mmCIF file of C-alpha atoms and ligand atoms in Angstrom:
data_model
loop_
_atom_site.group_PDB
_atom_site.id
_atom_site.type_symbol
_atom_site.label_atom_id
_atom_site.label_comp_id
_atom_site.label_asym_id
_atom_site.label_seq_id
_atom_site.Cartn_x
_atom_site.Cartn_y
_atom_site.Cartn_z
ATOM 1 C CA UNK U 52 -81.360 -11.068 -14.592
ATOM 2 C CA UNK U 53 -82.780 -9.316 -17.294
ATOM 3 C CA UNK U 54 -80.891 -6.573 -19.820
ATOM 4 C CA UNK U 55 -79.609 -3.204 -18.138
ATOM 5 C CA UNK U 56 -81.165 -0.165 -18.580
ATOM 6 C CA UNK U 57 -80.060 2.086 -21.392
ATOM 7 C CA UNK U 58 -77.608 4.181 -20.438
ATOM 8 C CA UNK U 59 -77.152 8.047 -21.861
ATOM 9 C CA UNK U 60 -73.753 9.580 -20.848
ATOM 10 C CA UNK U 61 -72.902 13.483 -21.703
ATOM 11 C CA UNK U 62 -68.820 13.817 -21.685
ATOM 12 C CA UNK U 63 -68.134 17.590 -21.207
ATOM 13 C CA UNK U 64 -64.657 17.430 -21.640
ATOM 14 C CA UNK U 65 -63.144 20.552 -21.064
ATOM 15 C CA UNK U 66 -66.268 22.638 -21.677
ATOM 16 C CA UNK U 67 -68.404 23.982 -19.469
ATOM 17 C CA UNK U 68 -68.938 27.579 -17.247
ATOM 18 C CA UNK U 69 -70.788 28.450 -14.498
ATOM 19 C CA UNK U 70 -73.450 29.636 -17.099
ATOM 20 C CA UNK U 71 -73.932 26.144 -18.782
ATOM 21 C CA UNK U 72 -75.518 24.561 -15.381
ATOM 22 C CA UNK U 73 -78.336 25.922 -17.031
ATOM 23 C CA UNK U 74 -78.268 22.788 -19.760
ATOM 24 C CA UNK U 75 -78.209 20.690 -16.985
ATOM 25 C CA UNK U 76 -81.357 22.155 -15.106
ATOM 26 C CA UNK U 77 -82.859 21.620 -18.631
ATOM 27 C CA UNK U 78 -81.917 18.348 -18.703
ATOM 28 C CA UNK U 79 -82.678 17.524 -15.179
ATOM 29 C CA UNK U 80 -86.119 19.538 -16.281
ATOM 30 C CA UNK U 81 -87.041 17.112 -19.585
ATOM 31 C CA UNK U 82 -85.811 13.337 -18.553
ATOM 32 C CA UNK U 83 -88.656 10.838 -16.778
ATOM 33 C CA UNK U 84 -87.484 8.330 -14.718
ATOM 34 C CA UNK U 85 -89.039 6.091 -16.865
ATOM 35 C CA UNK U 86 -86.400 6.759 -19.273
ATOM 36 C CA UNK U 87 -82.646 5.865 -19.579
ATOM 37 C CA UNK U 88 -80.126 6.591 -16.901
ATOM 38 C CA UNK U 89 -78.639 9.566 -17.593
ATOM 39 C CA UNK U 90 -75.196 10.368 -16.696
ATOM 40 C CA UNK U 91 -73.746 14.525 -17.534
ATOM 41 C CA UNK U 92 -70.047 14.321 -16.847
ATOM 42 C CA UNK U 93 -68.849 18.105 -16.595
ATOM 43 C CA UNK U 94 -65.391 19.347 -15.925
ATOM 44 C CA UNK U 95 -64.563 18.716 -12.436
ATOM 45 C CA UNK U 96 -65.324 22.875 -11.332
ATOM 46 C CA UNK U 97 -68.900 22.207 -11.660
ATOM 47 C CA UNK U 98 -69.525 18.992 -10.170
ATOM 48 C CA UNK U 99 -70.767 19.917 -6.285
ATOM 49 C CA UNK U 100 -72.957 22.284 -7.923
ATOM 50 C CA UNK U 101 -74.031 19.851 -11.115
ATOM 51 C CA UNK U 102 -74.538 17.331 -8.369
ATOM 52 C CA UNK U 103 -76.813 19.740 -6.277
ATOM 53 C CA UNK U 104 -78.888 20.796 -8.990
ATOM 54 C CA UNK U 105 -80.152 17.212 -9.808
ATOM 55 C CA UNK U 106 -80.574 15.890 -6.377
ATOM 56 C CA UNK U 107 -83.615 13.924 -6.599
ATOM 57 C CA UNK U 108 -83.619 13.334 -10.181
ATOM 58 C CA UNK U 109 -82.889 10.254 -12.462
ATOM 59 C CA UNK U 110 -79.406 12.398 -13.630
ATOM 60 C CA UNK U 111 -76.406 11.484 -12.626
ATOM 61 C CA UNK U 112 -73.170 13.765 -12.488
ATOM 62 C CA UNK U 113 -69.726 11.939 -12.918
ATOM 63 C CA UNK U 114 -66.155 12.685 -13.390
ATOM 64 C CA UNK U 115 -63.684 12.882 -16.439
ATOM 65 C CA UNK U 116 -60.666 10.917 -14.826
ATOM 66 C CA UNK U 117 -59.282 10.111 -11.577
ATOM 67 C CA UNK U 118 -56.006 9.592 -10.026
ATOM 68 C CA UNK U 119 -54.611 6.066 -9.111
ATOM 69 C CA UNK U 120 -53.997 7.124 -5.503
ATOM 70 C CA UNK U 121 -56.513 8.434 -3.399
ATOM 71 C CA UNK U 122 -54.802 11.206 -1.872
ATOM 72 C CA UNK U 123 -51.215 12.430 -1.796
ATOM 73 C CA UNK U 124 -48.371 15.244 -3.536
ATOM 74 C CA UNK U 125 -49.616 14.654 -6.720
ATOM 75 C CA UNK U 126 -50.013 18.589 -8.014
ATOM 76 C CA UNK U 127 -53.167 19.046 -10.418
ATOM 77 C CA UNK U 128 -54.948 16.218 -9.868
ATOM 78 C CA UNK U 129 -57.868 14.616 -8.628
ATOM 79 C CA UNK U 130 -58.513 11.196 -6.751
ATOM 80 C CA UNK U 131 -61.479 9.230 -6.973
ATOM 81 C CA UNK U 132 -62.637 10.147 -2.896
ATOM 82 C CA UNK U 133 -62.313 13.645 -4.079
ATOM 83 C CA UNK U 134 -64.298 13.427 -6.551
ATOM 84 C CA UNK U 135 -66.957 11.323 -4.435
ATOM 85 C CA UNK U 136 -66.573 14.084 -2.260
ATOM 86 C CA UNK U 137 -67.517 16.969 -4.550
ATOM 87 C CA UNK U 138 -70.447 15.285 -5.641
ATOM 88 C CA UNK U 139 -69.744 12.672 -8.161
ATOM 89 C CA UNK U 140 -71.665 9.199 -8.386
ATOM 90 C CA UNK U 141 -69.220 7.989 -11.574
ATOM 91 C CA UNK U 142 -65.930 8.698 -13.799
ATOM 92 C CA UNK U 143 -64.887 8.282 -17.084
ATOM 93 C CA UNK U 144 -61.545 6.092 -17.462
ATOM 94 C CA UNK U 145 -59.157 5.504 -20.299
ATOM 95 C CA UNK U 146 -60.876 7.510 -22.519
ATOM 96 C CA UNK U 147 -59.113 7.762 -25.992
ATOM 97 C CA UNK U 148 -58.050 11.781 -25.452
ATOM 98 C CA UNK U 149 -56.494 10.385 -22.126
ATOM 99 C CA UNK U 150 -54.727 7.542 -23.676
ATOM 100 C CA UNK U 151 -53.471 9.564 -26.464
ATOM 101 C CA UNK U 152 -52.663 13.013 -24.788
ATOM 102 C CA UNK U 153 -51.545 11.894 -21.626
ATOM 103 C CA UNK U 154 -49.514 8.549 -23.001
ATOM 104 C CA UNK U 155 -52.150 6.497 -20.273
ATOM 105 C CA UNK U 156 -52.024 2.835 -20.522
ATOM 106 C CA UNK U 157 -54.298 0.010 -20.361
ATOM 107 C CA UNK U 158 -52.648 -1.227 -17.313
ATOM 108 C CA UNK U 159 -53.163 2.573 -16.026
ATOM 109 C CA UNK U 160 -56.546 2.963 -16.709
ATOM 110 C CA UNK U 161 -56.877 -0.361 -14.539
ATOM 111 C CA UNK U 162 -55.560 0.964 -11.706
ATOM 112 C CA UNK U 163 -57.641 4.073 -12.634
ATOM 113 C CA UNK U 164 -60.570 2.015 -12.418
ATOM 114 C CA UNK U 165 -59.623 -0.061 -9.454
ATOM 115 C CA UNK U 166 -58.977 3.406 -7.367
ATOM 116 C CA UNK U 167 -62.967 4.365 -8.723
ATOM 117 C CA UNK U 168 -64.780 1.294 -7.682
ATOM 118 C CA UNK U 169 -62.891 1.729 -4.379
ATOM 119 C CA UNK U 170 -64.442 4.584 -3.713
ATOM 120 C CA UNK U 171 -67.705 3.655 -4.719
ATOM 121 C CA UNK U 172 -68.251 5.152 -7.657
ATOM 122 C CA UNK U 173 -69.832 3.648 -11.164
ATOM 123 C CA UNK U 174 -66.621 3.235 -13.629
ATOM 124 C CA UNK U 175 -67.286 3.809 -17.179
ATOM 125 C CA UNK U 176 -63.962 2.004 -19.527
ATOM 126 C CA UNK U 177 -63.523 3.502 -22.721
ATOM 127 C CA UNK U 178 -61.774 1.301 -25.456
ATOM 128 C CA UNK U 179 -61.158 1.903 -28.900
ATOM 129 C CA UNK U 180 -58.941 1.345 -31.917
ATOM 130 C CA UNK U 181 -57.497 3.643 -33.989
ATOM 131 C CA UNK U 182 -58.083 4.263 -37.293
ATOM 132 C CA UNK U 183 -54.863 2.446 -38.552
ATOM 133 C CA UNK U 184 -56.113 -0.027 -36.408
ATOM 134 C CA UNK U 185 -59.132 -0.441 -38.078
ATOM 135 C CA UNK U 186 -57.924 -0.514 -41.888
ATOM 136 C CA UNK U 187 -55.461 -3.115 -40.664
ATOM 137 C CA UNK U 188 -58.426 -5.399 -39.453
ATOM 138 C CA UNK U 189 -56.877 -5.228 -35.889
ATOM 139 C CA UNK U 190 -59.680 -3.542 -34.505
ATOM 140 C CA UNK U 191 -61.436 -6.420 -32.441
ATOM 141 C CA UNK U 192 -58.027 -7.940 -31.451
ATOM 142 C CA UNK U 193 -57.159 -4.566 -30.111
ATOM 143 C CA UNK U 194 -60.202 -3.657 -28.048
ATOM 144 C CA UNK U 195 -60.351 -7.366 -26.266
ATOM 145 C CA UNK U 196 -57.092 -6.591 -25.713
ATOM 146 C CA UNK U 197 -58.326 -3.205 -23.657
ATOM 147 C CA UNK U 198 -60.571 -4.877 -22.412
ATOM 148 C CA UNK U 199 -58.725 -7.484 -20.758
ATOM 149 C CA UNK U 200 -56.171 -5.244 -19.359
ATOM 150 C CA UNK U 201 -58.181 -2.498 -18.532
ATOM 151 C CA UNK U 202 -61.095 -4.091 -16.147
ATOM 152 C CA UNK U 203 -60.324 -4.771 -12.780
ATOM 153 C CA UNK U 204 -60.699 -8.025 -11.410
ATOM 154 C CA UNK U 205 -64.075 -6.737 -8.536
ATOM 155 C CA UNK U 206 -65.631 -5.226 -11.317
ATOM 156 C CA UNK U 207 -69.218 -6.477 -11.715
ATOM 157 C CA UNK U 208 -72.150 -5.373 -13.940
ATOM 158 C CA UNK U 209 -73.520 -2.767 -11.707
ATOM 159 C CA UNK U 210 -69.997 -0.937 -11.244
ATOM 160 C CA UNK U 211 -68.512 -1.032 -14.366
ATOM 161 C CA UNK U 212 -69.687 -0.168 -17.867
ATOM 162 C CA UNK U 213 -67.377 -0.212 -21.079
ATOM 163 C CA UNK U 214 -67.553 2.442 -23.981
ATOM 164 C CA UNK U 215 -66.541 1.239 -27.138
ATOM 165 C CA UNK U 216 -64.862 5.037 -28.879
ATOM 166 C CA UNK U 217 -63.436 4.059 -31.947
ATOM 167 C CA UNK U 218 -60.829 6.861 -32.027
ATOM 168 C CA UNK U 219 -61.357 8.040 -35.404
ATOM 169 C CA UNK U 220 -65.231 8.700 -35.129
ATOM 170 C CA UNK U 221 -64.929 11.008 -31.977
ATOM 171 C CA UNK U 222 -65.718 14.297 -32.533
ATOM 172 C CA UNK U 223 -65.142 13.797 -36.497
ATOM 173 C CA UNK U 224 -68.777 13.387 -37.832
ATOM 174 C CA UNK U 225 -67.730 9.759 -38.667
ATOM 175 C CA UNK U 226 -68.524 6.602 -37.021
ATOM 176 C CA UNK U 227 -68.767 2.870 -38.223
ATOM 177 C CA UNK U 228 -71.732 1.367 -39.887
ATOM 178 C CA UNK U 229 -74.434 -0.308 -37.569
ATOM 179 C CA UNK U 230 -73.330 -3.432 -38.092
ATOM 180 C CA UNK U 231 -69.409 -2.850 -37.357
ATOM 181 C CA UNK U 232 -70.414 -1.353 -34.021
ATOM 182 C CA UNK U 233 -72.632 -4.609 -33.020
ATOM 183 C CA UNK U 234 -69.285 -6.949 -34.353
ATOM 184 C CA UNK U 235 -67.202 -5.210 -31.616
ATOM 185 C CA UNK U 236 -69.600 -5.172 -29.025
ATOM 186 C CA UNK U 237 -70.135 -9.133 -29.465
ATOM 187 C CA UNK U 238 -66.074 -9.071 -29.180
ATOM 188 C CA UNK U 239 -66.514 -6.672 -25.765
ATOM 189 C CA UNK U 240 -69.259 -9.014 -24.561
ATOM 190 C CA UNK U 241 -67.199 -12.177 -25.145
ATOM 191 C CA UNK U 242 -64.030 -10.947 -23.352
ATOM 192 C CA UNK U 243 -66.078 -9.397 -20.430
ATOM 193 C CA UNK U 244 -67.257 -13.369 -19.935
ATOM 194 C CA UNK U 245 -63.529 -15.065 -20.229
ATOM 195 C CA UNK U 246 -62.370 -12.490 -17.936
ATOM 196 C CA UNK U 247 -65.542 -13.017 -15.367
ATOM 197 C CA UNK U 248 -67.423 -16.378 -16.173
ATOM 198 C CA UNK U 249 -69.444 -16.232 -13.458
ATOM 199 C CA UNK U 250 -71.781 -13.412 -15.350
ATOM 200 C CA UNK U 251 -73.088 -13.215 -18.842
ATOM 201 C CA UNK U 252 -71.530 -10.389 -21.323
ATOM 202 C CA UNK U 253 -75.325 -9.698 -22.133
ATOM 203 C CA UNK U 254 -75.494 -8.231 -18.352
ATOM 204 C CA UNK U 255 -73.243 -6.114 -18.632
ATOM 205 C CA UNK U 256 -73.672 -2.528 -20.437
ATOM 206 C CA UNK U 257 -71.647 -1.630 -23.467
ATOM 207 C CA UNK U 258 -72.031 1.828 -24.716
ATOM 208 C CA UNK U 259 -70.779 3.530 -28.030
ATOM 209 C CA UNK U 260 -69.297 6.562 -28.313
ATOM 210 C CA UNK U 261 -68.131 8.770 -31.318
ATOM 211 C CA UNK U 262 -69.959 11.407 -32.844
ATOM 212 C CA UNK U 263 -73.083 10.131 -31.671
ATOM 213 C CA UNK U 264 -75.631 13.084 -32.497
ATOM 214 C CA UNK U 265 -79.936 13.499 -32.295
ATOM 215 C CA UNK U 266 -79.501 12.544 -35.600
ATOM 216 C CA UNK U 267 -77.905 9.126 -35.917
ATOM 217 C CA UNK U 268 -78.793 8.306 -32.166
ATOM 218 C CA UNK U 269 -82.340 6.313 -33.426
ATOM 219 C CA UNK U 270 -80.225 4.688 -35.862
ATOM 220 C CA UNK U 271 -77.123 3.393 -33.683
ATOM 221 C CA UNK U 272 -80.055 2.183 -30.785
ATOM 222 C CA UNK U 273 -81.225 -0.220 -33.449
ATOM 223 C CA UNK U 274 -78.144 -2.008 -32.521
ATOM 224 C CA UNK U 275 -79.842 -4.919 -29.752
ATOM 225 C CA UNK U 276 -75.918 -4.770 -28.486
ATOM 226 C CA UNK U 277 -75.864 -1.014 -27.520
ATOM 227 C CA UNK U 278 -76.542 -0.740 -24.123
ATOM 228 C CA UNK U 279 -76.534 3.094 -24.171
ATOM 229 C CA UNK U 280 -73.962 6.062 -25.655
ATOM 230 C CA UNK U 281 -70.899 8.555 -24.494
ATOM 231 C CA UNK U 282 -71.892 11.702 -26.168
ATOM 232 C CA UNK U 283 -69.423 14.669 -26.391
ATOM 233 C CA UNK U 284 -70.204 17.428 -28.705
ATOM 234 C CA UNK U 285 -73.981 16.758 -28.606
ATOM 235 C CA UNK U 286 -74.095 16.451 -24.831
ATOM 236 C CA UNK U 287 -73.416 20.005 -24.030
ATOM 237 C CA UNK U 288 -76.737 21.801 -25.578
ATOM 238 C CA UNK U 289 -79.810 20.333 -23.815
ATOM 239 C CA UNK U 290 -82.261 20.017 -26.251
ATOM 240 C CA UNK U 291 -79.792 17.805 -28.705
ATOM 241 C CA UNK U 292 -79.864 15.787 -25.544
ATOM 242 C CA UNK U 293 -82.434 15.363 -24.815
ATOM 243 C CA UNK U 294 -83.464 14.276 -28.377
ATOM 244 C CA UNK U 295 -80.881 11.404 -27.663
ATOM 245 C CA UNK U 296 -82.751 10.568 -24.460
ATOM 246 C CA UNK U 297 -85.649 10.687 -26.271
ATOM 247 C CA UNK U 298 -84.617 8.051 -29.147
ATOM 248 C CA UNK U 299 -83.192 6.001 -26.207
ATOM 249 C CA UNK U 300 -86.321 6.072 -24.117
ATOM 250 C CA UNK U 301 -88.227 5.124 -28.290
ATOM 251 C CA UNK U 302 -85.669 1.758 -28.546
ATOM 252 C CA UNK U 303 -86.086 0.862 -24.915
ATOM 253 C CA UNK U 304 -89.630 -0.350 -25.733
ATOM 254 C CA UNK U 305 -88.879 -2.282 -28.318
ATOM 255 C CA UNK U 306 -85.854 -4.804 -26.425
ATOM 256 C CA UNK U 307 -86.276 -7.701 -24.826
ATOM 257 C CA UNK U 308 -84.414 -9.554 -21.495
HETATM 258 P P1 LIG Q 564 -68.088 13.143 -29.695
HETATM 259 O O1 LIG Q 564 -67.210 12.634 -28.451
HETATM 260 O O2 LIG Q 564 -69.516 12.729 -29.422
HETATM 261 O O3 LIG Q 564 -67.919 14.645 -29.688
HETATM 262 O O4 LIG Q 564 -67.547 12.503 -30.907
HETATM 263 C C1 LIG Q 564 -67.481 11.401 -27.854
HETATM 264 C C2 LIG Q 564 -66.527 11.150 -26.730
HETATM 265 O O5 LIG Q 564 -65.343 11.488 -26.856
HETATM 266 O O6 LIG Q 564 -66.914 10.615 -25.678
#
């Protein structure tokens, strides 16, 4: 088995009209499928027609979150079939402004997960410390900790890919040096093999996330351990992007199996 794919990920959050599809026609419009895989996650109003629009293409459209349950009187929200329904191929779980603003746990962001791969769709894990965390030297115990109680037990490498977001570089302009991000991805990679021997952590994609821009993207692919990024604020115009596909599709050449 040789070394994923790089993976490019746009996280919408909760931006996004009926007038932004056009960044995703542009997008659709300027990647090659000899390129990355390239996920947009928009806010769950424009999936069925996000997921229209690049029928055909290498882009795929995913969710921000799911419910647990997959259907029932649970006002608001949105289960995974519903989702798959509308249109989506993936979701985002446990990311950081879930864990934080909606008090979600590891052990919910499992079931989260669980209820995802269920219903067939690709399940992206985010993880991350915070930046206490980090000045305390905690942060690798802390994200093998999410990552052992966040994964389900029938995840696999083509269903599940983990984000590392340290929480104090998203959206912030900061984000850890090269070589911090390639220490906890080695700690990612090593917990993703106790928890499933059977597979090597080098099969499996790990992504980084937090304020990844056109700018430092060239720089953070140097990384052999990045397996692709989670791009918010930079993911919404399509030409910064596509830039990011761009460096992506540059580094790609340049791994090996
Ligand atoms: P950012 O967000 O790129 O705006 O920092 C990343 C994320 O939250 O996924």
């Amino acid at each position: 088995m040789t070394r994923p794919k790089l993976y490019v990920a746009g996280n919408w959050k909760m931006n996004g009209l009926q007038a932004d599809l056009k960044e995703i026609e542009s997008v659709k419009a300027g990647v090659q499928p000899s390129g990355p895989d390239v996920a947009i996650f928009p806010p769950a109003t424009l999936l069925h027609q996000a997921a229209s629009l690049v029928k055909g293409s290498p882009v795929e459209i995913g969710a921000q979150d799911c419910h647990a349950q997959p259907k029932g009187a649970f006002t608001g929200d949105l289960s995974a079939p519903i989702l798959k329904d509308a249109g989506a191929s993936a979701v985002i779980v446990g990311h950081s402004e879930r864990r934080s603003g909606h008090g979600e746990t590891s052990r919910d962001v499992h079931a989260k997960a669980s209820a995802g791969l269920k219903a067939g769709l690709k399940v992206i894990v985010c993880i991350g410390e915070t930046k206490g965390e980090r000045v305390a030297g905690l942060a690798p115990e802390v994200c093998a900790r999410q990552v052992a109680a966040s994964l389900p037990e029938d995840s696999t490498p083509d269903t599940v890919i983990v984000a590392y977001e340290p929480v104090w570089a998203i959206g912030t302009g900061l984000s850890p040096t090269i070589p911090d991000i390639t220490a906890i991805h080695e700690v990612v990679r090593r917990e993703i093999h106790k928890r499933f021997p059977a597979s090597e952590g080098k099969h499996w994609r790990v992504l980084y996330g937090g304020s990844v821009t056109a700018a430092n993207a060239a720089s953070i692919f140097e990384s052999a351990e990045v397996d692709g990024v989670l791009v918010g604020g930079a993911s919404l115009n399509a030409a910064s992007f596509l830039a990011i596909i761009a460096a992506a599709k540059a580094a790609s050449g340049s791994r090996t199996a």
